[in-house]
Amino acid sequence: MASVRVAVRVRPLSQREKDRSAKTIIQIDGHTTTLFKKKDICLSGEPSGKLGKSFRFDFSYDSMDITNPNCVTQDKVFEDLGIEVLQAAFEGYNASVFAYGQTGSGKSYTMMGSPSNYGLTPRISGGLFDHIDGESQKGKTSFQMEIRERFPLESHRGGRTDCSVLMRRPLWQLDSSDGYSLSRHKVQSFTQVNQLLLEGNSRRATAFTAMNHVSSRSHAIFTIHFKKAMFDAELPSETVSKVHLIDLAGSERADASTTAGMRLKEGANINRSLVTLGIIISSLADLSVCSGMRKPSFIPYRDSVLTWLLKDSLGGNSKTIMIATISPADVNYSETLSTLRFANRAKNIVNKPTVNEDCNVKIIRELRAEIGCLKALLSVGSLVS
């Protein structure tokens, strides 16, 4: 059993927020993130009194001032979160990282980064290949990696795609007519992975909104299938793990993003899939907090393509990390509070991660171990007689 780990990251004020003379209303103290209302901020810019709403998370990252030596960098985020994902994959566990927050709050920067400062997705991919290179030199170990990029297109189709389609056919047979786009590739180097990331991002639907000049209008799920086989004559093993790296489209209010027409419809549909995600997180959180209550007969994973794809990551067989990205500006108070409350619910979810070992290899290893024990007992018996 493992609870979903939650991190909150606060970005710097954007130029748009500075132009609006926005005040910083976020304060980070250790693991605690506190949100204040604008009226609680003194002329000096510091909070007056203790009137804010405080939330405690596994990690609270202050990236508001890049000139501050204590500013949390991409390196620090990878050190805290990415290394944990790599370790899980090496041991045969599934792992998931997903970024949630309003449009323009830093989700894509945290997950993808920039060409000069990589985010979690390229760093985790590179870390896997570093591990492969190191282990391969020792011999007796082989690795296979396959990349799958998924783009649920609910933002264009209304979020009500019939998920029974997904369960009748293998995922790689689905296409955009199903409200879904998928590509899969076997990879042998980080260079190949990085190229796929660039191509995948170019296929994501984007549009200009007041919140973000290049706003993602679709979710993106980057999945690494990682197989590790140990060639040991006595105790062979083979594990298969999945690593989901997810950049969700931005949650937003229509009036805040000043969208209209097609963009307004897209925003409504994005929010609909995120509402379904919120319902599932609330249901699972209630189930975990009230462990004595009877398990609900229905968790609505099938209500959207997004949540059906994430069903293992939430309440299932996975070690999961959620990164909530927020703006420090008072003009985004409502969206920031909503994100913090969403993250606060998510940390109560309990998953059930297990090592994904090939059952045939496991049986062979256990039988060999049992044969070894029986031989030892026979040897002891013959000596006694």
PDB file of C-alpha atoms in Angstrom, residues 40-289:
ATOM      1  CA  ASP A  40      -4.242  40.155   3.821  1.00  0.00           C
ATOM      2  CA  ILE A  41      -1.066  41.413   2.088  1.00  0.00           C
ATOM      3  CA  CYS A  42       0.629  44.503   3.537  1.00  0.00           C
ATOM      4  CA  LEU A  43       2.037  47.340   1.416  1.00  0.00           C
ATOM      5  CA  SER A  44       5.447  45.734   1.893  1.00  0.00           C
ATOM      6  CA  GLY A  45       4.185  42.671   0.066  1.00  0.00           C
ATOM      7  CA  GLU A  46       4.300  40.483   3.182  1.00  0.00           C
ATOM      8  CA  PRO A  47       1.234  38.723   4.672  1.00  0.00           C
ATOM      9  CA  SER A  48      -0.363  40.467   7.633  1.00  0.00           C
ATOM     10  CA  GLY A  49      -1.332  38.094  10.425  1.00  0.00           C
ATOM     11  CA  LYS A  50      -2.140  34.397  10.031  1.00  0.00           C
ATOM     12  CA  LEU A  51      -5.295  34.561   7.970  1.00  0.00           C
ATOM     13  CA  GLY A  52      -4.231  32.382   5.070  1.00  0.00           C
ATOM     14  CA  LYS A  53      -5.325  28.871   4.089  1.00  0.00           C
ATOM     15  CA  SER A  54      -2.504  26.399   4.714  1.00  0.00           C
ATOM     16  CA  PHE A  55      -1.943  23.030   3.056  1.00  0.00           C
ATOM     17  CA  ARG A  56       0.770  20.507   3.879  1.00  0.00           C
ATOM     18  CA  PHE A  57       2.186  18.330   1.102  1.00  0.00           C
ATOM     19  CA  ASP A  58       5.062  15.910   0.615  1.00  0.00           C
ATOM     20  CA  PHE A  59       6.913  18.681  -1.234  1.00  0.00           C
ATOM     21  CA  SER A  60       6.263  22.415  -1.515  1.00  0.00           C
ATOM     22  CA  TYR A  61       8.471  23.997  -4.169  1.00  0.00           C
ATOM     23  CA  ASP A  62       9.135  27.738  -4.234  1.00  0.00           C
ATOM     24  CA  SER A  63      10.226  28.681  -7.767  1.00  0.00           C
ATOM     25  CA  MET A  64       8.914  32.257  -7.552  1.00  0.00           C
ATOM     26  CA  ASP A  65      12.243  34.107  -7.664  1.00  0.00           C
ATOM     27  CA  ILE A  66      14.875  32.642  -9.972  1.00  0.00           C
ATOM     28  CA  THR A  67      17.482  35.046  -8.516  1.00  0.00           C
ATOM     29  CA  ASN A  68      16.984  33.539  -5.058  1.00  0.00           C
ATOM     30  CA  PRO A  69      19.626  30.873  -4.289  1.00  0.00           C
ATOM     31  CA  ASN A  70      16.874  28.828  -2.601  1.00  0.00           C
ATOM     32  CA  CYS A  71      14.693  28.839  -5.717  1.00  0.00           C
ATOM     33  CA  VAL A  72      13.688  25.257  -6.564  1.00  0.00           C
ATOM     34  CA  THR A  73      15.147  24.296  -9.921  1.00  0.00           C
ATOM     35  CA  GLN A  74      14.401  21.553 -12.443  1.00  0.00           C
ATOM     36  CA  ASP A  75      17.389  19.663 -10.994  1.00  0.00           C
ATOM     37  CA  LYS A  76      15.857  19.694  -7.522  1.00  0.00           C
ATOM     38  CA  VAL A  77      12.457  18.504  -8.763  1.00  0.00           C
ATOM     39  CA  PHE A  78      14.112  15.597 -10.587  1.00  0.00           C
ATOM     40  CA  GLU A  79      16.258  14.760  -7.576  1.00  0.00           C
ATOM     41  CA  ASP A  80      13.180  14.546  -5.312  1.00  0.00           C
ATOM     42  CA  LEU A  81      10.645  13.022  -7.690  1.00  0.00           C
ATOM     43  CA  GLY A  82      12.361  11.668 -10.793  1.00  0.00           C
ATOM     44  CA  ILE A  83      14.886   9.475  -8.974  1.00  0.00           C
ATOM     45  CA  GLU A  84      12.001   7.888  -7.080  1.00  0.00           C
ATOM     46  CA  VAL A  85      10.254   7.037 -10.364  1.00  0.00           C
ATOM     47  CA  LEU A  86      13.449   5.551 -11.809  1.00  0.00           C
ATOM     48  CA  GLN A  87      13.967   3.378  -8.734  1.00  0.00           C
ATOM     49  CA  ALA A  88      10.402   2.089  -8.990  1.00  0.00           C
ATOM     50  CA  ALA A  89      10.896   1.166 -12.654  1.00  0.00           C
ATOM     51  CA  PHE A  90      14.180  -0.619 -11.947  1.00  0.00           C
ATOM     52  CA  GLU A  91      12.477  -2.708  -9.243  1.00  0.00           C
ATOM     53  CA  GLY A  92       9.570  -3.698 -11.506  1.00  0.00           C
ATOM     54  CA  TYR A  93       6.869  -1.342 -10.172  1.00  0.00           C
ATOM     55  CA  ASN A  94       4.552   0.787 -12.273  1.00  0.00           C
ATOM     56  CA  ALA A  95       4.936   4.518 -11.698  1.00  0.00           C
ATOM     57  CA  SER A  96       2.976   7.610 -12.700  1.00  0.00           C
ATOM     58  CA  VAL A  97       3.646  11.328 -12.559  1.00  0.00           C
ATOM     59  CA  PHE A  98       0.958  13.793 -13.568  1.00  0.00           C
ATOM     60  CA  ALA A  99       0.926  17.580 -13.539  1.00  0.00           C
ATOM     61  CA  TYR A 100      -2.313  19.392 -12.750  1.00  0.00           C
ATOM     62  CA  GLY A 101      -3.068  23.104 -12.611  1.00  0.00           C
ATOM     63  CA  GLN A 102      -4.593  26.074 -14.367  1.00  0.00           C
ATOM     64  CA  THR A 103      -3.487  27.177 -17.815  1.00  0.00           C
ATOM     65  CA  GLY A 104      -0.089  28.875 -17.737  1.00  0.00           C
ATOM     66  CA  SER A 105       0.847  27.661 -14.248  1.00  0.00           C
ATOM     67  CA  GLY A 106       3.957  25.727 -15.318  1.00  0.00           C
ATOM     68  CA  LYS A 107       2.755  22.168 -15.961  1.00  0.00           C
ATOM     69  CA  SER A 108       4.487  21.706 -19.295  1.00  0.00           C
ATOM     70  CA  TYR A 109       7.647  23.402 -18.044  1.00  0.00           C
ATOM     71  CA  THR A 110       7.811  21.032 -15.071  1.00  0.00           C
ATOM     72  CA  MET A 111       7.094  17.930 -17.177  1.00  0.00           C
ATOM     73  CA  MET A 112       8.910  18.838 -20.413  1.00  0.00           C
ATOM     74  CA  GLY A 113      11.088  21.828 -19.621  1.00  0.00           C
ATOM     75  CA  SER A 114      13.014  23.618 -22.368  1.00  0.00           C
ATOM     76  CA  PRO A 115      15.819  22.515 -24.718  1.00  0.00           C
ATOM     77  CA  SER A 116      18.360  24.028 -22.330  1.00  0.00           C
ATOM     78  CA  ASN A 117      16.686  22.938 -19.096  1.00  0.00           C
ATOM     79  CA  TYR A 118      14.890  19.580 -19.332  1.00  0.00           C
ATOM     80  CA  GLY A 119      11.838  18.710 -17.261  1.00  0.00           C
ATOM     81  CA  LEU A 120      10.896  15.405 -15.644  1.00  0.00           C
ATOM     82  CA  THR A 121       9.888  13.495 -18.778  1.00  0.00           C
ATOM     83  CA  PRO A 122      13.197  13.763 -20.686  1.00  0.00           C
ATOM     84  CA  ARG A 123      15.236  13.431 -17.487  1.00  0.00           C
ATOM     85  CA  ILE A 124      13.457  10.225 -16.439  1.00  0.00           C
ATOM     86  CA  SER A 125      13.831   8.825 -19.965  1.00  0.00           C
ATOM     87  CA  GLY A 126      17.527   9.671 -19.965  1.00  0.00           C
ATOM     88  CA  GLY A 127      17.942   8.163 -16.494  1.00  0.00           C
ATOM     89  CA  LEU A 128      16.543   4.844 -17.689  1.00  0.00           C
ATOM     90  CA  PHE A 129      19.074   4.696 -20.515  1.00  0.00           C
ATOM     91  CA  ASP A 130      21.906   5.612 -18.135  1.00  0.00           C
ATOM     92  CA  HIS A 131      20.851   2.674 -15.968  1.00  0.00           C
ATOM     93  CA  ILE A 132      20.646   0.362 -18.987  1.00  0.00           C
ATOM     94  CA  ASP A 133      24.148   1.342 -20.117  1.00  0.00           C
ATOM     95  CA  GLY A 134      25.575   0.721 -16.651  1.00  0.00           C
ATOM     96  CA  GLU A 135      23.893  -2.634 -16.113  1.00  0.00           C
ATOM     97  CA  SER A 136      24.583  -3.909 -19.635  1.00  0.00           C
ATOM     98  CA  GLN A 137      28.325  -3.558 -19.062  1.00  0.00           C
ATOM     99  CA  LYS A 138      28.045  -5.980 -16.134  1.00  0.00           C
ATOM    100  CA  GLY A 139      26.400  -8.635 -18.342  1.00  0.00           C
ATOM    101  CA  LYS A 140      23.670 -11.166 -17.473  1.00  0.00           C
ATOM    102  CA  THR A 141      20.980  -8.495 -17.873  1.00  0.00           C
ATOM    103  CA  SER A 142      18.917  -7.435 -20.901  1.00  0.00           C
ATOM    104  CA  PHE A 143      16.506  -4.532 -21.312  1.00  0.00           C
ATOM    105  CA  GLN A 144      13.742  -3.523 -23.692  1.00  0.00           C
ATOM    106  CA  MET A 145      12.024  -0.149 -23.872  1.00  0.00           C
ATOM    107  CA  GLU A 146       8.936   0.891 -25.792  1.00  0.00           C
ATOM    108  CA  ILE A 147       7.450   4.365 -25.886  1.00  0.00           C
ATOM    109  CA  ARG A 148       3.732   5.039 -26.320  1.00  0.00           C
ATOM    110  CA  GLU A 149       2.392   8.562 -26.757  1.00  0.00           C
ATOM    111  CA  ARG A 150      -1.320   9.045 -26.145  1.00  0.00           C
ATOM    112  CA  PHE A 151      -3.417  12.114 -26.804  1.00  0.00           C
ATOM    113  CA  PRO A 152      -7.035  11.780 -25.581  1.00  0.00           C
ATOM    114  CA  LEU A 153      -8.927  14.168 -27.848  1.00  0.00           C
ATOM    115  CA  GLU A 154     -11.793  14.896 -25.483  1.00  0.00           C
ATOM    116  CA  SER A 155     -11.090  18.605 -25.793  1.00  0.00           C
ATOM    117  CA  HIS A 156     -12.501  18.437 -29.334  1.00  0.00           C
ATOM    118  CA  ARG A 157     -15.135  15.737 -28.968  1.00  0.00           C
ATOM    119  CA  GLY A 158     -16.863  16.786 -25.795  1.00  0.00           C
ATOM    120  CA  GLY A 159     -15.324  14.380 -23.269  1.00  0.00           C
ATOM    121  CA  ARG A 160     -18.054  11.765 -23.776  1.00  0.00           C
ATOM    122  CA  THR A 161     -16.166   9.308 -25.942  1.00  0.00           C
ATOM    123  CA  ASP A 162     -17.692   5.819 -25.610  1.00  0.00           C
ATOM    124  CA  CYS A 163     -15.053   4.091 -23.509  1.00  0.00           C
ATOM    125  CA  SER A 164     -16.473   0.680 -24.377  1.00  0.00           C
ATOM    126  CA  VAL A 165     -14.584   1.200 -27.658  1.00  0.00           C
ATOM    127  CA  LEU A 166     -11.345   1.275 -25.684  1.00  0.00           C
ATOM    128  CA  MET A 167     -12.088  -2.038 -24.011  1.00  0.00           C
ATOM    129  CA  ARG A 168     -13.176  -3.877 -27.168  1.00  0.00           C
ATOM    130  CA  ARG A 169      -9.951  -3.221 -29.042  1.00  0.00           C
ATOM    131  CA  PRO A 170      -6.208  -3.089 -28.239  1.00  0.00           C
ATOM    132  CA  LEU A 171      -5.027   0.441 -27.533  1.00  0.00           C
ATOM    133  CA  TRP A 172      -2.772   0.533 -30.580  1.00  0.00           C
ATOM    134  CA  GLN A 173      -5.789   0.021 -32.865  1.00  0.00           C
ATOM    135  CA  LEU A 174      -7.464   3.193 -31.663  1.00  0.00           C
ATOM    136  CA  ASP A 175      -7.256   6.372 -33.701  1.00  0.00           C
ATOM    137  CA  SER A 176      -8.524   9.930 -33.745  1.00  0.00           C
ATOM    138  CA  SER A 177     -11.984   8.804 -34.858  1.00  0.00           C
ATOM    139  CA  ASP A 178     -12.307   7.315 -31.366  1.00  0.00           C
ATOM    140  CA  GLY A 179     -11.403  10.628 -29.752  1.00  0.00           C
ATOM    141  CA  TYR A 180      -7.918   9.242 -29.193  1.00  0.00           C
ATOM    142  CA  SER A 181      -4.494   9.392 -30.823  1.00  0.00           C
ATOM    143  CA  LEU A 182      -1.702   6.916 -30.153  1.00  0.00           C
ATOM    144  CA  SER A 183       1.760   6.180 -31.450  1.00  0.00           C
ATOM    145  CA  ARG A 184       4.112   3.428 -30.219  1.00  0.00           C
ATOM    146  CA  HIS A 185       7.834   3.048 -30.835  1.00  0.00           C
ATOM    147  CA  LYS A 186      10.651   0.757 -29.751  1.00  0.00           C
ATOM    148  CA  VAL A 187      13.604   2.893 -28.742  1.00  0.00           C
ATOM    149  CA  GLN A 188      17.292   2.204 -28.223  1.00  0.00           C
ATOM    150  CA  SER A 189      18.666   5.606 -27.253  1.00  0.00           C
ATOM    151  CA  PHE A 190      17.728   8.794 -25.476  1.00  0.00           C
ATOM    152  CA  THR A 191      18.158  10.668 -28.778  1.00  0.00           C
ATOM    153  CA  GLN A 192      15.252   8.673 -30.207  1.00  0.00           C
ATOM    154  CA  VAL A 193      13.138   9.388 -27.128  1.00  0.00           C
ATOM    155  CA  ASN A 194      13.846  13.101 -27.276  1.00  0.00           C
ATOM    156  CA  GLN A 195      12.875  13.223 -30.945  1.00  0.00           C
ATOM    157  CA  LEU A 196       9.589  11.470 -30.151  1.00  0.00           C
ATOM    158  CA  LEU A 197       8.902  13.983 -27.397  1.00  0.00           C
ATOM    159  CA  LEU A 198       9.441  16.867 -29.799  1.00  0.00           C
ATOM    160  CA  GLU A 199       7.206  15.270 -32.433  1.00  0.00           C
ATOM    161  CA  GLY A 200       4.538  14.465 -29.856  1.00  0.00           C
ATOM    162  CA  ASN A 201       4.448  18.011 -28.513  1.00  0.00           C
ATOM    163  CA  SER A 202       4.114  19.353 -32.056  1.00  0.00           C
ATOM    164  CA  ARG A 203       0.958  17.237 -32.473  1.00  0.00           C
ATOM    165  CA  ARG A 204      -0.700  18.531 -29.326  1.00  0.00           C
ATOM    166  CA  ALA A 205      -3.551  20.935 -29.884  1.00  0.00           C
ATOM    167  CA  THR A 206      -2.523  24.420 -28.736  1.00  0.00           C
ATOM    168  CA  ALA A 207      -4.123  27.847 -28.913  1.00  0.00           C
ATOM    169  CA  PHE A 208      -3.713  31.407 -27.711  1.00  0.00           C
ATOM    170  CA  THR A 209      -5.590  32.358 -24.545  1.00  0.00           C
ATOM    171  CA  ALA A 210      -5.216  35.336 -22.254  1.00  0.00           C
ATOM    172  CA  MET A 211      -3.711  33.029 -19.625  1.00  0.00           C
ATOM    173  CA  ASN A 212      -1.079  31.538 -21.921  1.00  0.00           C
ATOM    174  CA  HIS A 213       0.045  32.408 -25.454  1.00  0.00           C
ATOM    175  CA  VAL A 214       0.601  28.722 -26.235  1.00  0.00           C
ATOM    176  CA  SER A 215      -2.023  26.914 -24.176  1.00  0.00           C
ATOM    177  CA  SER A 216      -2.270  23.115 -24.471  1.00  0.00           C
ATOM    178  CA  ARG A 217      -5.811  22.197 -25.506  1.00  0.00           C
ATOM    179  CA  SER A 218      -5.358  18.437 -25.068  1.00  0.00           C
ATOM    180  CA  HIS A 219      -3.916  16.089 -22.473  1.00  0.00           C
ATOM    181  CA  ALA A 220      -0.691  14.202 -23.277  1.00  0.00           C
ATOM    182  CA  ILE A 221       0.293  10.818 -21.835  1.00  0.00           C
ATOM    183  CA  PHE A 222       3.844   9.595 -22.443  1.00  0.00           C
ATOM    184  CA  THR A 223       4.243   5.953 -21.393  1.00  0.00           C
ATOM    185  CA  ILE A 224       7.491   3.995 -21.114  1.00  0.00           C
ATOM    186  CA  HIS A 225       7.235   0.181 -21.107  1.00  0.00           C
ATOM    187  CA  PHE A 226      10.411  -1.093 -19.442  1.00  0.00           C
ATOM    188  CA  LYS A 227      11.338  -4.788 -19.392  1.00  0.00           C
ATOM    189  CA  LYS A 228      14.294  -6.097 -17.397  1.00  0.00           C
ATOM    190  CA  ALA A 229      15.474  -9.727 -17.580  1.00  0.00           C
ATOM    191  CA  MET A 230      18.159 -11.232 -15.328  1.00  0.00           C
ATOM    192  CA  PHE A 231      19.928 -14.291 -16.780  1.00  0.00           C
ATOM    193  CA  ASP A 232      20.851 -16.295 -13.712  1.00  0.00           C
ATOM    194  CA  ALA A 233      21.007 -20.079 -14.084  1.00  0.00           C
ATOM    195  CA  GLU A 234      19.761 -20.547 -10.525  1.00  0.00           C
ATOM    196  CA  LEU A 235      17.397 -17.641  -9.994  1.00  0.00           C
ATOM    197  CA  PRO A 236      16.263 -15.990 -13.270  1.00  0.00           C
ATOM    198  CA  SER A 237      13.829 -13.069 -13.134  1.00  0.00           C
ATOM    199  CA  GLU A 238      11.937 -10.829 -15.529  1.00  0.00           C
ATOM    200  CA  THR A 239      10.052  -7.697 -14.568  1.00  0.00           C
ATOM    201  CA  VAL A 240       7.915  -5.398 -16.710  1.00  0.00           C
ATOM    202  CA  SER A 241       7.073  -1.904 -15.531  1.00  0.00           C
ATOM    203  CA  LYS A 242       5.101   1.002 -16.987  1.00  0.00           C
ATOM    204  CA  VAL A 243       5.981   4.632 -16.355  1.00  0.00           C
ATOM    205  CA  HIS A 244       3.199   7.118 -17.168  1.00  0.00           C
ATOM    206  CA  LEU A 245       4.311  10.758 -17.530  1.00  0.00           C
ATOM    207  CA  ILE A 246       1.226  12.936 -17.933  1.00  0.00           C
ATOM    208  CA  ASP A 247       0.852  16.608 -18.807  1.00  0.00           C
ATOM    209  CA  LEU A 248      -2.819  17.494 -18.355  1.00  0.00           C
ATOM    210  CA  ALA A 249      -4.450  20.316 -20.253  1.00  0.00           C
ATOM    211  CA  GLY A 250      -5.037  23.388 -18.105  1.00  0.00           C
ATOM    212  CA  SER A 251      -8.017  23.730 -15.817  1.00  0.00           C
ATOM    213  CA  GLU A 252      -9.471  27.195 -16.209  1.00  0.00           C
ATOM    214  CA  ARG A 253     -12.431  29.509 -16.010  1.00  0.00           C
ATOM    215  CA  ALA A 254     -13.738  30.829 -19.309  1.00  0.00           C
ATOM    216  CA  ASP A 255     -13.746  34.429 -18.071  1.00  0.00           C
ATOM    217  CA  ALA A 256     -10.139  34.149 -16.858  1.00  0.00           C
ATOM    218  CA  SER A 257      -8.845  32.816 -20.172  1.00  0.00           C
ATOM    219  CA  THR A 258     -11.150  35.106 -22.215  1.00  0.00           C
ATOM    220  CA  THR A 259     -11.842  32.361 -24.725  1.00  0.00           C
ATOM    221  CA  ALA A 260     -14.669  32.298 -27.230  1.00  0.00           C
ATOM    222  CA  GLY A 261     -16.138  30.112 -29.947  1.00  0.00           C
ATOM    223  CA  MET A 262     -14.071  26.971 -30.567  1.00  0.00           C
ATOM    224  CA  ARG A 263     -11.652  27.794 -27.716  1.00  0.00           C
ATOM    225  CA  LEU A 264     -14.562  28.206 -25.292  1.00  0.00           C
ATOM    226  CA  LYS A 265     -15.985  24.834 -26.287  1.00  0.00           C
ATOM    227  CA  GLU A 266     -12.566  23.204 -25.943  1.00  0.00           C
ATOM    228  CA  GLY A 267     -12.141  24.706 -22.486  1.00  0.00           C
ATOM    229  CA  ALA A 268     -15.525  23.380 -21.387  1.00  0.00           C
ATOM    230  CA  ASN A 269     -14.680  19.893 -22.629  1.00  0.00           C
ATOM    231  CA  ILE A 270     -11.224  19.933 -21.030  1.00  0.00           C
ATOM    232  CA  ASN A 271     -12.835  20.931 -17.750  1.00  0.00           C
ATOM    233  CA  ARG A 272     -15.415  18.152 -18.135  1.00  0.00           C
ATOM    234  CA  SER A 273     -12.720  15.466 -18.268  1.00  0.00           C
ATOM    235  CA  LEU A 274     -10.946  17.129 -15.339  1.00  0.00           C
ATOM    236  CA  VAL A 275     -14.221  17.208 -13.389  1.00  0.00           C
ATOM    237  CA  THR A 276     -14.494  13.440 -13.930  1.00  0.00           C
ATOM    238  CA  LEU A 277     -10.920  13.127 -12.686  1.00  0.00           C
ATOM    239  CA  GLY A 278     -11.869  15.167  -9.625  1.00  0.00           C
ATOM    240  CA  ILE A 279     -14.898  12.967  -8.899  1.00  0.00           C
ATOM    241  CA  ILE A 280     -12.728   9.846  -9.028  1.00  0.00           C
ATOM    242  CA  ILE A 281     -10.067  11.383  -6.793  1.00  0.00           C
ATOM    243  CA  SER A 282     -12.724  12.435  -4.258  1.00  0.00           C
ATOM    244  CA  SER A 283     -14.290   8.952  -4.269  1.00  0.00           C
ATOM    245  CA  LEU A 284     -10.935   7.222  -3.802  1.00  0.00           C
ATOM    246  CA  ALA A 285      -9.854   9.704  -1.126  1.00  0.00           C
ATOM    247  CA  ASP A 286     -13.086   9.115   0.817  1.00  0.00           C
ATOM    248  CA  LEU A 287     -12.560   5.379   0.507  1.00  0.00           C
ATOM    249  CA  SER A 288      -9.007   5.626   1.870  1.00  0.00           C
ATOM    250  CA  VAL A 289      -9.880   7.985   4.728  1.00  0.00           C
TER     251      VAL A 289
END
